[in-house]
PDB file of C-alpha atoms in Angstrom:
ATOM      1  CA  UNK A 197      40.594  14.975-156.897  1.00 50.00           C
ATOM      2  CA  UNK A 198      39.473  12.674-160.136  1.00 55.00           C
ATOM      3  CA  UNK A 199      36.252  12.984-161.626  1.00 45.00           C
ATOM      4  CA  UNK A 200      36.276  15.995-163.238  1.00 39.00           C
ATOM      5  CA  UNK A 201      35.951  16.352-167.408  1.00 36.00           C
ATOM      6  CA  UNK A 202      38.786  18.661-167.541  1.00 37.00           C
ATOM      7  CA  UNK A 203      41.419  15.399-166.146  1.00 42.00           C
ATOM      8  CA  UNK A 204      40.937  14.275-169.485  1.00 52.00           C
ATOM      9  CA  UNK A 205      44.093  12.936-170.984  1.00 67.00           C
ATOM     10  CA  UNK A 206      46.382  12.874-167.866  1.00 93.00           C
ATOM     11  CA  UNK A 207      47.820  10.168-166.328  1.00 97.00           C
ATOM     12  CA  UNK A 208      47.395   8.102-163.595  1.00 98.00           C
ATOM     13  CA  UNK A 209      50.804   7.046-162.337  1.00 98.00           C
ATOM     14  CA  UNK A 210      51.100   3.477-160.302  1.00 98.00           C
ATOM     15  CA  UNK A 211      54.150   4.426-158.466  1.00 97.00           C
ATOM     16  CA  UNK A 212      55.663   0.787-157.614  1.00 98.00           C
ATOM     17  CA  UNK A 213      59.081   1.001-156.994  1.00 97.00           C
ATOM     18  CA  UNK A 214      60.565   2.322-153.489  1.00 98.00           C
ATOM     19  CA  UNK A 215      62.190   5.897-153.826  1.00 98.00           C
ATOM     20  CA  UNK A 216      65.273   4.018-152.142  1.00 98.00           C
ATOM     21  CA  UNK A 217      65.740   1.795-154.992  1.00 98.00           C
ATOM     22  CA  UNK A 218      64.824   4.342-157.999  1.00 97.00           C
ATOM     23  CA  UNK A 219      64.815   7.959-156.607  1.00 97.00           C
ATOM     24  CA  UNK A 220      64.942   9.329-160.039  1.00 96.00           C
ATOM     25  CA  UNK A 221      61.576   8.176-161.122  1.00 97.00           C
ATOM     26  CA  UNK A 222      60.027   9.656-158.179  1.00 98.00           C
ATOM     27  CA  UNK A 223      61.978  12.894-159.088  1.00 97.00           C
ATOM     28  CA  UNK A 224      60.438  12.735-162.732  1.00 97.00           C
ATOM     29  CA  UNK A 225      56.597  12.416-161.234  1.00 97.00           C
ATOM     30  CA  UNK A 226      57.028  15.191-159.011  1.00 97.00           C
ATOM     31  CA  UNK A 227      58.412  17.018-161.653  1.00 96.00           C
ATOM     32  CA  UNK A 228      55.939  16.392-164.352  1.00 96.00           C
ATOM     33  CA  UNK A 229      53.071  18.345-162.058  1.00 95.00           C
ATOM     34  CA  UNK A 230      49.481  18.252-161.856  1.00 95.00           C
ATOM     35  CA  UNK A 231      49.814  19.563-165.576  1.00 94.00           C
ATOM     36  CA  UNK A 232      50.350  16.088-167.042  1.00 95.00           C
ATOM     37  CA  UNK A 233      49.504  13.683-163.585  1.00 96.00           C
ATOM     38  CA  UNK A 234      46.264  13.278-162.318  1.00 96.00           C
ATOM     39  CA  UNK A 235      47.173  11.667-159.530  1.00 97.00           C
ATOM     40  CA  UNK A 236      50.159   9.152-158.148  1.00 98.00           C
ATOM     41  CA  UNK A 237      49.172   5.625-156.463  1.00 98.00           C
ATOM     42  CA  UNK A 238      51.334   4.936-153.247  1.00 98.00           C
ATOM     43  CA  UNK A 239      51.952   1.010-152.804  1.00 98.00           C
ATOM     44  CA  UNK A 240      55.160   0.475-150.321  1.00 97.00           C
ATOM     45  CA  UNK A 241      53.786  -3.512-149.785  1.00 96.00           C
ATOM     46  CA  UNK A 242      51.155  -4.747-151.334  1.00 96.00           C
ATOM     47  CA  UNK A 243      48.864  -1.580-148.964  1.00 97.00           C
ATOM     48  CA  UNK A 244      50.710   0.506-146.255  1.00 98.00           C
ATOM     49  CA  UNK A 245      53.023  -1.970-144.975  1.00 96.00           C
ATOM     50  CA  UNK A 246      53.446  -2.903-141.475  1.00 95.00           C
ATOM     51  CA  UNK A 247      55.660  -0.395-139.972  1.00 96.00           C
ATOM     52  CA  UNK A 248      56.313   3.349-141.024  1.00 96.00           C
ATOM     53  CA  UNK A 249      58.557   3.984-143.572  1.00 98.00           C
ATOM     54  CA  UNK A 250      60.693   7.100-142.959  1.00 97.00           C
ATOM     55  CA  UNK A 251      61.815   6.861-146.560  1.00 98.00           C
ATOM     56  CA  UNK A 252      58.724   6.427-148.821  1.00 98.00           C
ATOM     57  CA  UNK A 253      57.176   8.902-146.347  1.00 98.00           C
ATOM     58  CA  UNK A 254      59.816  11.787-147.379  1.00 98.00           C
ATOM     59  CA  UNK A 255      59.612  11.002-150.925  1.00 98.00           C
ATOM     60  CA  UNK A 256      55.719  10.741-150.694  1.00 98.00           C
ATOM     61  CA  UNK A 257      55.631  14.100-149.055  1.00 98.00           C
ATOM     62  CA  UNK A 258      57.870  15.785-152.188  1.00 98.00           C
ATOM     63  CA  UNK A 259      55.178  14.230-154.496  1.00 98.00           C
ATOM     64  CA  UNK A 260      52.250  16.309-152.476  1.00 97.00           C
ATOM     65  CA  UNK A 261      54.524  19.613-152.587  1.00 97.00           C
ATOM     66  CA  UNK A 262      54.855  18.899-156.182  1.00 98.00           C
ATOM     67  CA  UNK A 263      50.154  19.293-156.078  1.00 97.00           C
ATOM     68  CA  UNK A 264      50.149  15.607-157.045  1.00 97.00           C
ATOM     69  CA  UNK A 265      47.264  14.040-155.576  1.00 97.00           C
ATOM     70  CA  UNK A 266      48.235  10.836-153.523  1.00 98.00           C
ATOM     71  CA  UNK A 267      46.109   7.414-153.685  1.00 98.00           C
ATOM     72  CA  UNK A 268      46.424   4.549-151.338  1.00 98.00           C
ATOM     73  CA  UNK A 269      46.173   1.133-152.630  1.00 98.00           C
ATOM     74  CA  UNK A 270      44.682  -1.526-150.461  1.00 98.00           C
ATOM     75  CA  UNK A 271      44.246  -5.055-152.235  1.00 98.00           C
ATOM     76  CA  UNK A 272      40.235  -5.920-152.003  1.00 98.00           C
ATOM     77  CA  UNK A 273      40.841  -9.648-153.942  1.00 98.00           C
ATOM     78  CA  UNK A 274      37.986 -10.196-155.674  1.00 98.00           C
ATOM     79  CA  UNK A 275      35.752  -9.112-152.442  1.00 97.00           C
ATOM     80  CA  UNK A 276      37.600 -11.868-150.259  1.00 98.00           C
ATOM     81  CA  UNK A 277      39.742  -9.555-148.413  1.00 98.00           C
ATOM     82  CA  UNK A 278      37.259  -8.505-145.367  1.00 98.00           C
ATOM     83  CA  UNK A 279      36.135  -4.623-144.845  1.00 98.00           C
ATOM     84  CA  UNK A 280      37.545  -4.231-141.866  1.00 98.00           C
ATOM     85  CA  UNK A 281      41.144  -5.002-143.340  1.00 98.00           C
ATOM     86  CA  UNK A 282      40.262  -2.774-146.234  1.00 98.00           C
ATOM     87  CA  UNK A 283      39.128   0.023-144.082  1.00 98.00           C
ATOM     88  CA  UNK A 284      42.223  -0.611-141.967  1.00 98.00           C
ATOM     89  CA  UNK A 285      44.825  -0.051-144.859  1.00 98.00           C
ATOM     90  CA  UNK A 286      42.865   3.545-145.560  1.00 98.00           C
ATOM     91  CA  UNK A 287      43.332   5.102-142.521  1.00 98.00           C
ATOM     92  CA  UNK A 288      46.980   4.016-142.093  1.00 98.00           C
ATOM     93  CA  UNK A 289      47.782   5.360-145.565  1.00 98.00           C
ATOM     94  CA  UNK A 290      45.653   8.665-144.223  1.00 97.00           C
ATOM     95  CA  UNK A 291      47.671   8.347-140.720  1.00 97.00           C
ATOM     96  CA  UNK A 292      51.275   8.020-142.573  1.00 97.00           C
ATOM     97  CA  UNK A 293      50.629   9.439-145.809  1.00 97.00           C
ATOM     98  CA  UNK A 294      47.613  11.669-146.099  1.00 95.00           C
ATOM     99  CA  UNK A 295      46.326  10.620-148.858  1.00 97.00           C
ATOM    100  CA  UNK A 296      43.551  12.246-150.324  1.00 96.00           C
ATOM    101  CA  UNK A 297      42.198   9.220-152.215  1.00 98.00           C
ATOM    102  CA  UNK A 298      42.389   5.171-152.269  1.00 98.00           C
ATOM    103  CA  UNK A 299      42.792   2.657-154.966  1.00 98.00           C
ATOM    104  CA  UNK A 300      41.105  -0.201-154.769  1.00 98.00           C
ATOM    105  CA  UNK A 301      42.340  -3.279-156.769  1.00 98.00           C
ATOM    106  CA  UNK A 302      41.799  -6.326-157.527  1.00 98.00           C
ATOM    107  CA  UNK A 303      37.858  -5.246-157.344  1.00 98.00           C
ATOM    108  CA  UNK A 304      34.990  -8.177-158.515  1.00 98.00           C
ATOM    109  CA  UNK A 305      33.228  -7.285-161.944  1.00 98.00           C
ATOM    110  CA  UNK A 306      30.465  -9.270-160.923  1.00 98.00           C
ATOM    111  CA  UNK A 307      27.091  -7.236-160.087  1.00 98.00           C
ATOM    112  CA  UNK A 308      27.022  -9.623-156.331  1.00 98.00           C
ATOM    113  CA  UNK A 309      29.984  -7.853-155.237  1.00 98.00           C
ATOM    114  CA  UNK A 310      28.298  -4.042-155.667  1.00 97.00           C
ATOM    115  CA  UNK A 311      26.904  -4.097-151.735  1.00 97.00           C
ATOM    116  CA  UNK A 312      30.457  -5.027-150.624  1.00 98.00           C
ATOM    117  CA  UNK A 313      32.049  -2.086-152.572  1.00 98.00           C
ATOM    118  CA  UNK A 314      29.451   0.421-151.877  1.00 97.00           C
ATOM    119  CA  UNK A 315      30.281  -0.228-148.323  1.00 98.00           C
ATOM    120  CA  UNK A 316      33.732   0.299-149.013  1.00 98.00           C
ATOM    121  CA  UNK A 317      33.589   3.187-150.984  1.00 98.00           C
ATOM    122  CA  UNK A 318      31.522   4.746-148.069  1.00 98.00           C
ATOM    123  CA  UNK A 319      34.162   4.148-145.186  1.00 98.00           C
ATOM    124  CA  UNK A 320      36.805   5.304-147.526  1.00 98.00           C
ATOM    125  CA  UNK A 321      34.793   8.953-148.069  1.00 97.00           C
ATOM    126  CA  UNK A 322      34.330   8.616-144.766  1.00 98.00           C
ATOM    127  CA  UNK A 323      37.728   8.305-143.825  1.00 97.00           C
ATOM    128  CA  UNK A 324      39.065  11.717-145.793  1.00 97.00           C
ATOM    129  CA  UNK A 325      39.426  10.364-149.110  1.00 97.00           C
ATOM    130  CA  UNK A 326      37.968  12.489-151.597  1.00 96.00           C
ATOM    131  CA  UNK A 327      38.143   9.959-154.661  1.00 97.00           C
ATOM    132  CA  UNK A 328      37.931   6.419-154.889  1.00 98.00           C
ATOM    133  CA  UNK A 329      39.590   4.596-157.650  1.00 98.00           C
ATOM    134  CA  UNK A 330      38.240   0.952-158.641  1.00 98.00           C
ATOM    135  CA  UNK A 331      40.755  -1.166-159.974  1.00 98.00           C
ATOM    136  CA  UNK A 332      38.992  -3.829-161.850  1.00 98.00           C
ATOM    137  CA  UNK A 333      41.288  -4.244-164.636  1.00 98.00           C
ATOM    138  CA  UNK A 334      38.439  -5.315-166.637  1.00 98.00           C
ATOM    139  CA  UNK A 335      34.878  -4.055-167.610  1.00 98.00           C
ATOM    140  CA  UNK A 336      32.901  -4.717-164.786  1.00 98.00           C
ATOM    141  CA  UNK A 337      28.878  -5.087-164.647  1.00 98.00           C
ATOM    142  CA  UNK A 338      27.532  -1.630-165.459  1.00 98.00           C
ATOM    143  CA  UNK A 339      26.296  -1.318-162.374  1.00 98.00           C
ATOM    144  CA  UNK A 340      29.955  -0.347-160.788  1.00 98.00           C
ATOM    145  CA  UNK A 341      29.395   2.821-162.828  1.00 97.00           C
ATOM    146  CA  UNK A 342      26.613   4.199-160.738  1.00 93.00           C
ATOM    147  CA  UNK A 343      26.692   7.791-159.275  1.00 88.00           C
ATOM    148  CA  UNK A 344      28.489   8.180-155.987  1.00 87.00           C
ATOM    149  CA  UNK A 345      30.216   4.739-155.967  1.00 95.00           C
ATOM    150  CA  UNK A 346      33.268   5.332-157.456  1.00 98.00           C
ATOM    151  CA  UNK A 347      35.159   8.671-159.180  1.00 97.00           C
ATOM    152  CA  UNK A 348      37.129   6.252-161.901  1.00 98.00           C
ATOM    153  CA  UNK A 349      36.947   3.125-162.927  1.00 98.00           C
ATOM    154  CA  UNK A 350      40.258   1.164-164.536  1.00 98.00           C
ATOM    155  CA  UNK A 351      38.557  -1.382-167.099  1.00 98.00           C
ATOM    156  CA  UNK A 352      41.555  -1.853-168.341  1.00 98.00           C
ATOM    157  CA  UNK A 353      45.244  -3.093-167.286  1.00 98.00           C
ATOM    158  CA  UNK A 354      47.242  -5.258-169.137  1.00 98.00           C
ATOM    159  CA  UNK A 355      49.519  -5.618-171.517  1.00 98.00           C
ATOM    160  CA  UNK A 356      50.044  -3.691-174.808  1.00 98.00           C
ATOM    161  CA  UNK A 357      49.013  -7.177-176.961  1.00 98.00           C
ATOM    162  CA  UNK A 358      45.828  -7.724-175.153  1.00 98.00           C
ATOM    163  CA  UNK A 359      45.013  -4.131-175.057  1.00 98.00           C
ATOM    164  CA  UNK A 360      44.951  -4.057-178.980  1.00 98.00           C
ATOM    165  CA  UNK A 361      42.440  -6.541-179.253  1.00 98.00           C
ATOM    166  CA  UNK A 362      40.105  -5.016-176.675  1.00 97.00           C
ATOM    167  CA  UNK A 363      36.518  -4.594-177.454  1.00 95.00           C
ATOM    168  CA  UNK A 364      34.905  -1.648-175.503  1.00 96.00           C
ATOM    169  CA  UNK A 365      31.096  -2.997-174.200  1.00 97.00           C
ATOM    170  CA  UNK A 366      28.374  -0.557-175.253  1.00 96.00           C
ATOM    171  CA  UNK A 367      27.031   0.876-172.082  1.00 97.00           C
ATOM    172  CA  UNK A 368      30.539   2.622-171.403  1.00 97.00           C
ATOM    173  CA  UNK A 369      29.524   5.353-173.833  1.00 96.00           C
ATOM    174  CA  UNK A 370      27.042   6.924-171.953  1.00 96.00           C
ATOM    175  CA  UNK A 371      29.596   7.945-169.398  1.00 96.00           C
ATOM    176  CA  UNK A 372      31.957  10.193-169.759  1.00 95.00           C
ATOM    177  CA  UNK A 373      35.524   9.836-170.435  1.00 96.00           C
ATOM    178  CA  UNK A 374      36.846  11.219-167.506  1.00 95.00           C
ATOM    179  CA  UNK A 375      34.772   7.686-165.782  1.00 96.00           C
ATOM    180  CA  UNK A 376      37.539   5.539-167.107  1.00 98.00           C
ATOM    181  CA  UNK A 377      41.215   4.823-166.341  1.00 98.00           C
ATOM    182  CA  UNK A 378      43.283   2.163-169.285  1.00 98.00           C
ATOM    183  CA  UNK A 379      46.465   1.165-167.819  1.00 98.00           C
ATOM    184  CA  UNK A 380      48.854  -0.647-170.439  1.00 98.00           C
ATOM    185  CA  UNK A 381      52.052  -2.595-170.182  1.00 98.00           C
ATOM    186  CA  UNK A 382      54.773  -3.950-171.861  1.00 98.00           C
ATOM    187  CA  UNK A 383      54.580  -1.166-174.770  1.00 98.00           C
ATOM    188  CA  UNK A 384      57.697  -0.796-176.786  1.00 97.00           C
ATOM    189  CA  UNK A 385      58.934   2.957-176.970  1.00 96.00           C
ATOM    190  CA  UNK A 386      58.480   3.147-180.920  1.00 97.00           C
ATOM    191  CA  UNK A 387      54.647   2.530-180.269  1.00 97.00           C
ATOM    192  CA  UNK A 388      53.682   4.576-177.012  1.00 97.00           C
ATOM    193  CA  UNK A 389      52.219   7.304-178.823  1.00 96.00           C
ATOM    194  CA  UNK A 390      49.770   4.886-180.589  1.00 97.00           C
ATOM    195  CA  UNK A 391      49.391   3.398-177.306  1.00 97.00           C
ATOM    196  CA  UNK A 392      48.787   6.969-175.707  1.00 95.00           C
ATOM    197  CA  UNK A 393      45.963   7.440-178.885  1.00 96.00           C
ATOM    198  CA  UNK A 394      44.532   4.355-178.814  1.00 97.00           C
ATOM    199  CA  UNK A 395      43.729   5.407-174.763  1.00 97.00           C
ATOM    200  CA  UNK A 396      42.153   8.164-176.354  1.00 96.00           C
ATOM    201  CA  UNK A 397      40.032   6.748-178.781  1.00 96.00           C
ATOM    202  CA  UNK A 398      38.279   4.343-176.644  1.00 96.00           C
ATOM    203  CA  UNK A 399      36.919   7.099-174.666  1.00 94.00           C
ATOM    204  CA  UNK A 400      39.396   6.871-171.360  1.00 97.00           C
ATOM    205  CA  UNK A 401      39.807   9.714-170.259  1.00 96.00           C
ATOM    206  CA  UNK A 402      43.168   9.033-168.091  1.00 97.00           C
ATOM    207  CA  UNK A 403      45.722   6.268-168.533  1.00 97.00           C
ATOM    208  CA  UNK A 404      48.965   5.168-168.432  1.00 97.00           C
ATOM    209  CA  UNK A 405      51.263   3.283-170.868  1.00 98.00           C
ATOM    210  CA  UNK A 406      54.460   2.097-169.850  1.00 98.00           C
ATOM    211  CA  UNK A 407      57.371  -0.141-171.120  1.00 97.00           C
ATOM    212  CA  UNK A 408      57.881  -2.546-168.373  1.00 97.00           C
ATOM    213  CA  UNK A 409      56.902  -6.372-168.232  1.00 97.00           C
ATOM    214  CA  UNK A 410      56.282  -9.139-165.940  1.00 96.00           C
ATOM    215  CA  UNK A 411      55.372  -9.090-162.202  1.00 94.00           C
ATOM    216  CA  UNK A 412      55.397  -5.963-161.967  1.00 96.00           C
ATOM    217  CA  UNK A 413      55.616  -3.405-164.819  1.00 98.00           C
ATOM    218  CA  UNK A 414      54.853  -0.575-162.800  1.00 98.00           C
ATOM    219  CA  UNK A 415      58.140  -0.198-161.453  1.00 97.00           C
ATOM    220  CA  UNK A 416      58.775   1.991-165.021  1.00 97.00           C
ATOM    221  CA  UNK A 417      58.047   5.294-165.823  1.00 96.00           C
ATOM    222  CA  UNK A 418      54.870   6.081-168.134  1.00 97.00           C
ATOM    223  CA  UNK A 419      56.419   6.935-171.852  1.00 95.00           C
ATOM    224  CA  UNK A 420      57.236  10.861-172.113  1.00 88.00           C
ATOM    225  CA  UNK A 421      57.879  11.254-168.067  1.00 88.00           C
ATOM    226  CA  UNK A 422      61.915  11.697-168.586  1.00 67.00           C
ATOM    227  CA  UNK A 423      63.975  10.915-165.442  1.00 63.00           C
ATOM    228  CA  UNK A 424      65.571  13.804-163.687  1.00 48.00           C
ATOM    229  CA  UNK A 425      69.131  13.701-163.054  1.00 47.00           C
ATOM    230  CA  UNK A 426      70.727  13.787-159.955  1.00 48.00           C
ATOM    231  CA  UNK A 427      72.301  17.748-159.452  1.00 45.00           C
TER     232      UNK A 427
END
């Protein structure tokens, strides 16, 4: 589970490539332990996909031997995407997967969308998951930081550029760290561990910097997660 203060400074690891196409990396996270990973996001398409997947389910399952806690991620857009599709995405990841948490992304920042993702955050406690990620990507109203909604809160993903200029808003500091997720792309190895500082410093208590770029970065390992060899 996420939420606690003592998660502080481990990664959350959006686990984007299929272990058929890059079985080491998914060899490296289990590996690394619930030492250094606070907990792994599942995405096989976009959500669950729309048929069971013998081989993302074997690999998933080594992740939770490894004590890695597993999140779902289910696509909200912006609040667009009804509930009931949502809800539906949960409880296949739980039926396939059991997961023990969901990622929401693609969440509103906007303080009209907070009924919408209250509701959603209930079904998904409901439904067995024990935290509930928000996936805004950007600060959202303050209001999305309320007690019981959600465990963490990503105000930031993007890449390494935009990162740097990032200006934390003022009502983020009276919650603590372990509130906030900063994922960040596109960082060249020579500068991950002032990427991994610079996390740090503005008060995020887990994150994730990693060297990949365009559609989608997060088919590359975080910085510092080596890739186990084949024996």
């Amino acid at each position: 589970m996420i939420g606690a203060s003592h998660l502080d400074g481990r990664l959350l690891v959006p686990l984007y490539v299929h272990p058929a196409v890059d079985p080491a990396a998914w060899r490296a996270v289990a590996a690394a332990g619930p030492d250094r990973i606070a907990a792994v996001v599942l995405n096989l398409a976009d959500g669950p996909g729309d048929a069971p997947d013998h081989v993302f389910a074997d690999a998933a399952e080594e992740l939770r031997a490894a004590g890695l806690p597993l999140l779902g991620y289910a696509d909200t857009a912006y609040g667009r995407r009804p509930h009931a599709a949502v809800v539906n995405d949960i409880l296949t990841y739980r039926q396939r997967h059991g997961i023990t948490g969901v990622y929401l992304d693609q969440v509103s920042t906007q303080p009209g969308a907070l009924a919408h993702y209250r509701r959603l955050a209930t079904a998904a406690r409901a439904a067995g998951c024990a935290t509930v990620v928000f996936g805004h990507g950007d600060h959202p109203d303050p209001g999305y930081a309320e007690v019981g909604l959600a465990d963490l809160l990503v105000t930031f993903e993007g890449d390494w550029t935009a990162y740097r200029e990032m200006t934390l808003p003022l009502w983020t500091g009276r919650h603590a760290a372990a509130r906030f997720c900063h994922l960040v792309y596109d960082v060249p190895a020579d500068q991950a561990r002032d990427a991994v500082a610079l996390i740090a410093a503005r008060r995020a208590g887990i994150g994730c910097a990693v060297p990949g770029a365009g559609e989608n970065p997060w088919t590359t390992l975080p910085h510092g997660l080596a890739v186990a060899e084949p024996t």
